[in-house]
Structures are given as structure tokens and as C-alpha cells.
Coordinates of C-alpha atoms and ligand atoms in Angstrom, one line a residue:
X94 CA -36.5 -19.7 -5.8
X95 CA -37.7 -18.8 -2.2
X96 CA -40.9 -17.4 -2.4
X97 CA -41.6 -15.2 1.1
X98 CA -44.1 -12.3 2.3
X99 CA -42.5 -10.0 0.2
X100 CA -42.6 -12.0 -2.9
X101 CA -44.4 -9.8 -6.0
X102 CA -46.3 -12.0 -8.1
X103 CA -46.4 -11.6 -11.9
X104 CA -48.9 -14.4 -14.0
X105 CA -50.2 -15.0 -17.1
X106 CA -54.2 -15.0 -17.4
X107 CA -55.9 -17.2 -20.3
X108 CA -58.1 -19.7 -20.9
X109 CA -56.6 -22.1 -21.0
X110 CA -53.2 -21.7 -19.6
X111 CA -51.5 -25.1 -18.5
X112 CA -49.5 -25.5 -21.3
X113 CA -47.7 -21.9 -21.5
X114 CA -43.8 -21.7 -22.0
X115 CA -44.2 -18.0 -19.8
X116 CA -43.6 -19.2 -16.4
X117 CA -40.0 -21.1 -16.3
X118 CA -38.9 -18.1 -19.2
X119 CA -40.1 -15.4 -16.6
X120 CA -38.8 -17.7 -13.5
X121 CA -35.2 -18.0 -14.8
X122 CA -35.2 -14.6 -15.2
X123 CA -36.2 -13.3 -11.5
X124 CA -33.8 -16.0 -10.8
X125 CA -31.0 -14.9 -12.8
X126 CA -31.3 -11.7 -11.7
X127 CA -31.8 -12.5 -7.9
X128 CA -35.5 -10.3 -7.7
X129 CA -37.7 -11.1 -5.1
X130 CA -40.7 -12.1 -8.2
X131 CA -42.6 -15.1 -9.3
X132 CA -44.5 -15.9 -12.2
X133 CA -47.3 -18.1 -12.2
X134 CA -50.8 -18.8 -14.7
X135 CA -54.5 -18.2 -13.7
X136 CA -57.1 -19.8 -15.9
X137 CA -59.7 -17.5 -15.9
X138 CA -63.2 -18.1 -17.2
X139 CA -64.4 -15.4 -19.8
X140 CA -66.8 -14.6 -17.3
X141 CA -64.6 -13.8 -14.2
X142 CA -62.3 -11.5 -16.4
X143 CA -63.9 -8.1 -14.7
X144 CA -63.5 -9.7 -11.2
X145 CA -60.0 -11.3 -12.3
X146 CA -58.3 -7.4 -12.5
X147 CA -60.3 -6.2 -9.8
X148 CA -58.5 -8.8 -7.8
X149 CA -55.7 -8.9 -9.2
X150 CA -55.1 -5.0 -8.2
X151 CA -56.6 -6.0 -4.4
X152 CA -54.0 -8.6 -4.3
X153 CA -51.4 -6.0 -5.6
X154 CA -50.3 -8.2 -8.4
X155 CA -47.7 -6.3 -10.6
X156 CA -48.3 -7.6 -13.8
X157 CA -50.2 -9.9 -16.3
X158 CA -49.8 -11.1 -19.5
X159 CA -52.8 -11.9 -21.0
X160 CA -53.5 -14.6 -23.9
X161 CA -56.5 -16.3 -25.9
X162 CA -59.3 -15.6 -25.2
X163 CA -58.6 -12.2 -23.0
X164 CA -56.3 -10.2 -25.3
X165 CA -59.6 -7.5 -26.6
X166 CA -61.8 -7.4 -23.4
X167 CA -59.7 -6.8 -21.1
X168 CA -58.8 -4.1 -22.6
X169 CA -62.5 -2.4 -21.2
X170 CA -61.1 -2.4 -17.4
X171 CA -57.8 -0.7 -18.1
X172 CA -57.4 3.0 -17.3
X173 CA -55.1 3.6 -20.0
X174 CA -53.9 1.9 -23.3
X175 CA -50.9 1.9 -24.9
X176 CA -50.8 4.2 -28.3
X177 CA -50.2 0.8 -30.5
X178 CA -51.9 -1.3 -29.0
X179 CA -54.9 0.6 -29.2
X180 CA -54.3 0.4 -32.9
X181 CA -54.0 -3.0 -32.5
X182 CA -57.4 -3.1 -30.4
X183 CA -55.1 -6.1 -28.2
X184 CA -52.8 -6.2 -24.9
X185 CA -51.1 -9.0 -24.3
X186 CA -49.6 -7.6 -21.1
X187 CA -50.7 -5.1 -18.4
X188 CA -48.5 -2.9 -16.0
X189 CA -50.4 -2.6 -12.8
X190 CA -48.4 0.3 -11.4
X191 CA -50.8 2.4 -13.6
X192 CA -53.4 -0.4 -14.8
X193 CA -51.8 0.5 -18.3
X194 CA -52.1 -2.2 -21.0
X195 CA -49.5 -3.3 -24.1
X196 CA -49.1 -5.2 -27.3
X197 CA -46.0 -6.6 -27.2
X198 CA -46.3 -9.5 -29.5
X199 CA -45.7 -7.3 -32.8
X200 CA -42.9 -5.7 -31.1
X201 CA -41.6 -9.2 -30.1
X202 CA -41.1 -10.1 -34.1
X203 CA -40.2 -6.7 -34.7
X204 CA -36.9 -7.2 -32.5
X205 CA -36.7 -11.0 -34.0
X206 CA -36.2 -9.9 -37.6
X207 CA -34.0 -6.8 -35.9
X208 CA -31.6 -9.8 -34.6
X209 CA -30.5 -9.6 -38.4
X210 CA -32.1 -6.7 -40.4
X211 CA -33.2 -3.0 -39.8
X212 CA -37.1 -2.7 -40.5
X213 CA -36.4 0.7 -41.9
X214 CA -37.3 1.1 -45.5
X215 CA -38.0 -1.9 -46.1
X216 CA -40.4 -3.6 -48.4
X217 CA -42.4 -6.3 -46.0
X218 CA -44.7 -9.3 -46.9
X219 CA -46.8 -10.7 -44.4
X220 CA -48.6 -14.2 -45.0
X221 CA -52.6 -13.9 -42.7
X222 CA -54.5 -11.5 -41.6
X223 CA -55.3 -12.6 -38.4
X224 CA -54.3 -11.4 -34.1
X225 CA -50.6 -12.1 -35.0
X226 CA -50.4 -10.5 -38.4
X227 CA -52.3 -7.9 -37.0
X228 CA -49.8 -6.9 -34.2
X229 CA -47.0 -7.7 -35.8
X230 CA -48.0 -5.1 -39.0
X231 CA -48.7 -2.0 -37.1
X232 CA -45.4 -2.6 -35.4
X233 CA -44.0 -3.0 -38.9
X234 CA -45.4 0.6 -39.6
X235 CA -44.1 2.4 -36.4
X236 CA -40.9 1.0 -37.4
X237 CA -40.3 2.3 -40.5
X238 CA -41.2 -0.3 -43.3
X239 CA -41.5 1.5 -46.5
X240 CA -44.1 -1.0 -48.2
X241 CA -46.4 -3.7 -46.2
X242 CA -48.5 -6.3 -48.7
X243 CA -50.8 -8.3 -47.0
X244 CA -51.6 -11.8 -48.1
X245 CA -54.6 -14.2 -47.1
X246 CA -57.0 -16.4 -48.3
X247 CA -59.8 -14.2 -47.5
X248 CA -58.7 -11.4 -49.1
X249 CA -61.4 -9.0 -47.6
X250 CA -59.9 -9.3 -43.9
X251 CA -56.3 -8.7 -45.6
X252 CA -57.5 -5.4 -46.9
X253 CA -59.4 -4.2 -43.9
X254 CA -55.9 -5.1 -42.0
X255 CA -54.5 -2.6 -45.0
X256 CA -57.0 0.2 -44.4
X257 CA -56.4 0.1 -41.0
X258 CA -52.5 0.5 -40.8
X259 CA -53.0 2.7 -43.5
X260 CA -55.4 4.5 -41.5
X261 CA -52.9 4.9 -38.6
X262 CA -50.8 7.1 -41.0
X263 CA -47.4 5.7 -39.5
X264 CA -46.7 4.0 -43.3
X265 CA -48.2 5.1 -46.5
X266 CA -47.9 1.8 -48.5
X267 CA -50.2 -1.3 -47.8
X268 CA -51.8 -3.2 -50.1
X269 CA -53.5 -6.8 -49.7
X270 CA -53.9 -9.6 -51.8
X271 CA -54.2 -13.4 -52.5
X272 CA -52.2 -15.3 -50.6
X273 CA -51.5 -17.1 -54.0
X274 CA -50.1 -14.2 -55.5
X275 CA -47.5 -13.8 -53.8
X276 CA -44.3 -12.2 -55.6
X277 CA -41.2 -11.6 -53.9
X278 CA -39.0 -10.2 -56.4
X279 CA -38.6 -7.1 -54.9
X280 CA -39.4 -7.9 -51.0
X281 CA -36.7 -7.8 -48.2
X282 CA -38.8 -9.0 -45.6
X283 CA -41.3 -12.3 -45.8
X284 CA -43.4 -13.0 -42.7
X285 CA -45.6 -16.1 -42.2
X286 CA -48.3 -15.5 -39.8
X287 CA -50.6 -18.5 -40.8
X288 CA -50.6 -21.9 -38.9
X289 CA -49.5 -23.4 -42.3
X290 CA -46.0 -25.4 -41.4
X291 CA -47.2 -26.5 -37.5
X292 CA -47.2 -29.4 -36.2
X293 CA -48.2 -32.2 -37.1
X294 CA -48.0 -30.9 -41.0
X295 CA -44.4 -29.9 -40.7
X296 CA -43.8 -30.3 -44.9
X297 CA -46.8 -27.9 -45.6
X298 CA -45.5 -23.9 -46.6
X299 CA -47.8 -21.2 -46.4
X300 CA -46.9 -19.9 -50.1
X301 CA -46.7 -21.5 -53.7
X302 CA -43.7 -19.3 -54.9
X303 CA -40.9 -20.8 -52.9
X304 CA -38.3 -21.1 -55.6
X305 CA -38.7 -17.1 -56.0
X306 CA -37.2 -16.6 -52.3
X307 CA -33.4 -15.1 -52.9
X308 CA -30.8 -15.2 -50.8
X309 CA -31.2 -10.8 -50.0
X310 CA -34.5 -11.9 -48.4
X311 CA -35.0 -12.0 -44.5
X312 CA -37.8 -14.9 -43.6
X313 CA -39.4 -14.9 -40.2
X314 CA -41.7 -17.5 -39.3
X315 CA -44.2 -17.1 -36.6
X316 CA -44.4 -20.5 -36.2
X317 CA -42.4 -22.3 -33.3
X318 CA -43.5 -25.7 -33.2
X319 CA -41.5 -27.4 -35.4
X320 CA -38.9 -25.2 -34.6
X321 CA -37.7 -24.9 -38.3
X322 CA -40.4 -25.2 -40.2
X323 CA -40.8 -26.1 -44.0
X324 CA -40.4 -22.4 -45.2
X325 CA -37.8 -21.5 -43.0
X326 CA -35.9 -24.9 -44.5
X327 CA -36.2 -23.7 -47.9
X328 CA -35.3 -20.4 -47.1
X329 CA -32.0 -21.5 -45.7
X330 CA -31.8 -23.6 -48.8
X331 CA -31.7 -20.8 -51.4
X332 CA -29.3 -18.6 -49.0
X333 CA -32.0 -16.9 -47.4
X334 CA -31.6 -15.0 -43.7
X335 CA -33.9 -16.9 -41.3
X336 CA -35.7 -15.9 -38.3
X337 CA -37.0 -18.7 -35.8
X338 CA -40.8 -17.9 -34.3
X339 CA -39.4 -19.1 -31.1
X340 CA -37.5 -15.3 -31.1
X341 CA -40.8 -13.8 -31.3
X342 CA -42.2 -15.5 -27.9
X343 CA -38.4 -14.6 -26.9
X344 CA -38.6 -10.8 -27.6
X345 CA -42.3 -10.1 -26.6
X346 CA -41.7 -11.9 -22.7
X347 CA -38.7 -9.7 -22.5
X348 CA -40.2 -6.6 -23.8
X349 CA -43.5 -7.3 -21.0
X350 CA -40.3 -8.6 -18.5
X351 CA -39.3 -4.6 -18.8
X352 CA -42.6 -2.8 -18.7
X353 CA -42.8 -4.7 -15.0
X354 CA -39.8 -4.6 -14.1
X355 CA -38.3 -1.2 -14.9
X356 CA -35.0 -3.6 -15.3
X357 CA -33.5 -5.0 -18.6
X358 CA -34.2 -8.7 -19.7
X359 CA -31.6 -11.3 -19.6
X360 CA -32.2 -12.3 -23.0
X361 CA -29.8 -15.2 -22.8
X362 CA -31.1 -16.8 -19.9
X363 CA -35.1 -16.3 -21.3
X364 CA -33.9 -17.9 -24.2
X365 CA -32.2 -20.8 -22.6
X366 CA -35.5 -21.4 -20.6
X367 CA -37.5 -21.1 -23.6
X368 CA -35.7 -23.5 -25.3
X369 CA -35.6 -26.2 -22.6
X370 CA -39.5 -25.5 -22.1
X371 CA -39.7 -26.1 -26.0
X372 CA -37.2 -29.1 -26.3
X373 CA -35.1 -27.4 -29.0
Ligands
ATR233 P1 -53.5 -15.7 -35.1 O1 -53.9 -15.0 -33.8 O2 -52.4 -16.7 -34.8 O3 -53.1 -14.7 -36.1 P2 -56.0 -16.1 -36.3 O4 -56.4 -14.8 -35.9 O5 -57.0 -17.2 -36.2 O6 -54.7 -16.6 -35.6 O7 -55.5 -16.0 -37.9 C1 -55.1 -17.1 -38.6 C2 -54.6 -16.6 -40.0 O8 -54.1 -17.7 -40.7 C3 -55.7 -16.1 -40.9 O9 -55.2 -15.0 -41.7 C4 -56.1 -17.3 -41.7 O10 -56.7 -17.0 -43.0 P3 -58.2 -16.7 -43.2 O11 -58.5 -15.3 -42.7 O12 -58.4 -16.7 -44.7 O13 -59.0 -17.8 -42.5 C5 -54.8 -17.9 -41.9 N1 -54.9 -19.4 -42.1 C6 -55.4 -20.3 -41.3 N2 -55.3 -21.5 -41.8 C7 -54.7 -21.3 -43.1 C8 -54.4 -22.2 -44.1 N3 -54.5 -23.6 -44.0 N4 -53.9 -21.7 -45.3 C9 -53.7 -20.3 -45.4 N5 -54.0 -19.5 -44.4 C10 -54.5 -20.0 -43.3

């Protein structure tokens, strides 16, 4: 990559950033494609976030993605928001060209499961009740699930998840409960959003009831690192449909890759990046 005068710059914003898998999957892309972009990270103190945008629209930066611990107040010096991820109350990536920000890590595991189910009408269990299960539910809704059930440990945040998907009026369905309860008898769709399964407790899986997993269920992990974690194994064991978390960092680079852009990701050569970055 030859970076000149008219290079645009593109960069993720966090705190801390040095170990993020963005750049080389962004980098192979403006490579692959031959555009005149690079992508780099700023870590930005919590403190500098104000002056961070400010300068970043100076500098006539084209994009950021934003992560931890910048997704909800940077949100308070953007001009416009993005209907879901308002909902959400998060962006994880901001279009300069009209200081507009997005959520597109819900619509990142939305496309992952879509790799090998339709969301539509379909009965959804999500595992936490934190950022990630958050994004990913309302996306859930706008899709077309028919029924959502949240599961947690702390069964209060699950059901103030509930009332407010349910409040968004895009799915009239969600209910919360223990994340010991769970039943998947009738479910189609089981999503882990808890760290439960990472590294370095690669045998540990987030829910009791593994032997009721059937071989009509779809299970999507949010977990990456290992990249087939303990549930995912045993979902594969009973004839279950996996889907690897390392599709959901996949799907929401290339969604953010687009808002930029205006272009269409090359999904292949993102992934191939990703996976190098990764080591799987
Ligand atoms: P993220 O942004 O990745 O969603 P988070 O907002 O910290 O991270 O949320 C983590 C989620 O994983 C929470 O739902 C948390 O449950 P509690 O709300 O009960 O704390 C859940 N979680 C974390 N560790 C867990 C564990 N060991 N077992 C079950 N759930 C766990």
C-alpha cells in the first residue's frame, strides 16, 4: 500500500486499541480493491473524546469505528444517529460525510446466522444481557424474529433488555429469564453473548441444558477466541448448524466498510485477513 497526499484515512478509536484485528481486515480490503484508503487505531483518552471528533473532522478523516470505552458518549458529538442504534443507545462506527453514527455489531451477527438461516419468524434465545446482546437483539427484532427470550444471571438487566426491545415495537415477544432455565425445545436460534467458553476456559458453556440442543437448531457463538468454543463443539456434536463469532467481527467491519465507502465489501478477502490476524 502507498500511502500519498491524497490518501483518506479511516481508524478505529478506543481505549485501548493495540491489539485490534480492524486494521489488516480494513487494509486488505483498500488493497484488494485498489482505493486510495488506509486504516489505522487512535487510543484516545476518555477525556480527549470531544476534541478527538472535532479533529478528526478538521483532519477530514472519513470514518471511525469506535470500541470500549467510546461506543455511548460519543454518541453526544454526533449530528445524527442511526434509527437502531439509537435504540441500542451505541455506535460502533461513524460516517463523517454527515457526522452520522451506527451500530453495526448486531447487524454483524444478524448476517453471521443469515450465512445459514433467515431470522424471520423465528423463535431466538439469547445467553447475557450485556453491549453485545444488546445490539445484537434489537437487530434480531428489526429483522423479523418472532420470539426473543433473554437469559442472564441477573435476571433484572435481562428483563429491562426485554422491555426495551419490546418497547421499540419492531417484535411483540420478549421475555427474560434465568440463564439456568434455559429450554430449547422449541427454539431455532441459540445465541451466546456471555464471555463463558473464552480463553483460557475453553471447556466452560454458557448453559446447563446442552443435551437439549437438536440438530434443527442454529447456534451462534459470540465468542471468537477459541475459535470453536465448547458450545459450538457440542452443537456440531448433536447435528446442530454452527455459527463461528469470528463471522460477527467479519459482517460488522464489512457492513462499517460500506457506510464509508459507498462500495461493497470483499467479504472473502476481510475474512482471509481476519483469519490470519486471528491465527485460525
Ligand atoms: P459485552 O459488551 O461483551 O456484552 P458486558 O456488557 O460486560 O459485555 O456483558 C457481559 C454479559 O455476560 C452479561 O450479561 C453478564 O451477566 P450479568 O449481567 O449477570 O453479569 C454475562 N456474564 C459474564 N460472565 C458470566 C458468567 N461467568 N456466567 C454467565 N454469564 C456471564
Amino acid at each position: 500500500m502507498k500511502i500519498k497526499g491524497s490518501t483518506n484515512v479511516v481508524a478505529l478509536i478506543g481505549h485501548p486499541v493495540e491489539h485490534s484485528f480492524s486494521p489488516p481486515m480494513h487494509n486488505a480490503a483498500f488493497k484488494s480493491l485498489k482505493m486510495d484508503y488506509v486504516y489505522t487505531a487512535f487510543d484516545v483518552n476518555p477525556n480527549d473524546l470531544e476534541n478527538a471528533v472535532a479533529g478528526a473532522q478538521a483532519l477530514n478523516i472519513k470514518g471511525f469505528n469506535v470500541t470500549i470505552p467510546h461506543k455511548i458518549e460519543v454518541m453526544k458529538y454526533l449530528n445524527e444517529i442511526d434509527e437502531v442504534a439509537s435504540l441500542i443507545g451505541a455506535v460502533n462506527t461513524i460516517d463523517f460525510k454527515d457526522l452520522k453514527g451506527y451500530n453495526t455489531d448486531g447487524i454483524g451477527a444478524v448476517k453471521a446466522i443469515g450465512e445459514v438461516t433467515n431470522i424471520k419468524n423465528k423463535n431466538v434465545v439469547i445467553a447475557g444481557a450485556g453491549g453485545a446482546s444488546r445490539a445484537i437483539s434489537f437487530y434480531l427484532a428489526k429483522y423479523g424474529a418472532d420470539k426473543l427470550t433473554i437469559l442472564n444471571r441477573n435476571v433484572d438487566k435481562a428483563q429491562k433488555l426485554a422491555d426495551d426491545v419490546l418497547a421499540s415495537g419492531l417484535i411483540d415477544d420478549v421475555s427474560s429469564d434465568d440463564i439456568k432455565n434455559m429450554d430449547l425445545k422449541d427454539v431455532d436460534i441459540l445465541i451466546n453473548t456471555t464471555p463463558v467458553g473464552m480463553h483460557p476456559n475453553v471447556d466452560d458453556v454458557p448453559i446447563a441444558s446442552a443435551e437439549e440442543m437438536h440438530e434443527d437448531l442454529v447456534v451462534f457463538d459470540a465468542v471468537y477466541n477459541p475459535n470453536e468454543t465448547g458450545l459450538l463443539k457440542e452443537a456440531i456434536n448433536v447435528g446442530a448448524k454452527p455459527v463461528y463469532g469470528i463471522k460477527m467481527l467479519l459482517y460488522q467491519g464489512a457492513e462499517s466498510f460500506e457506510i464509508w465507502t459507498g462500495k461493497k465489501a470483499p467479504i472473502d478477502v476481510m475474512e482471509e485477513a481476519l483469519r490470519k490476524t486471528l491465527g485460525f
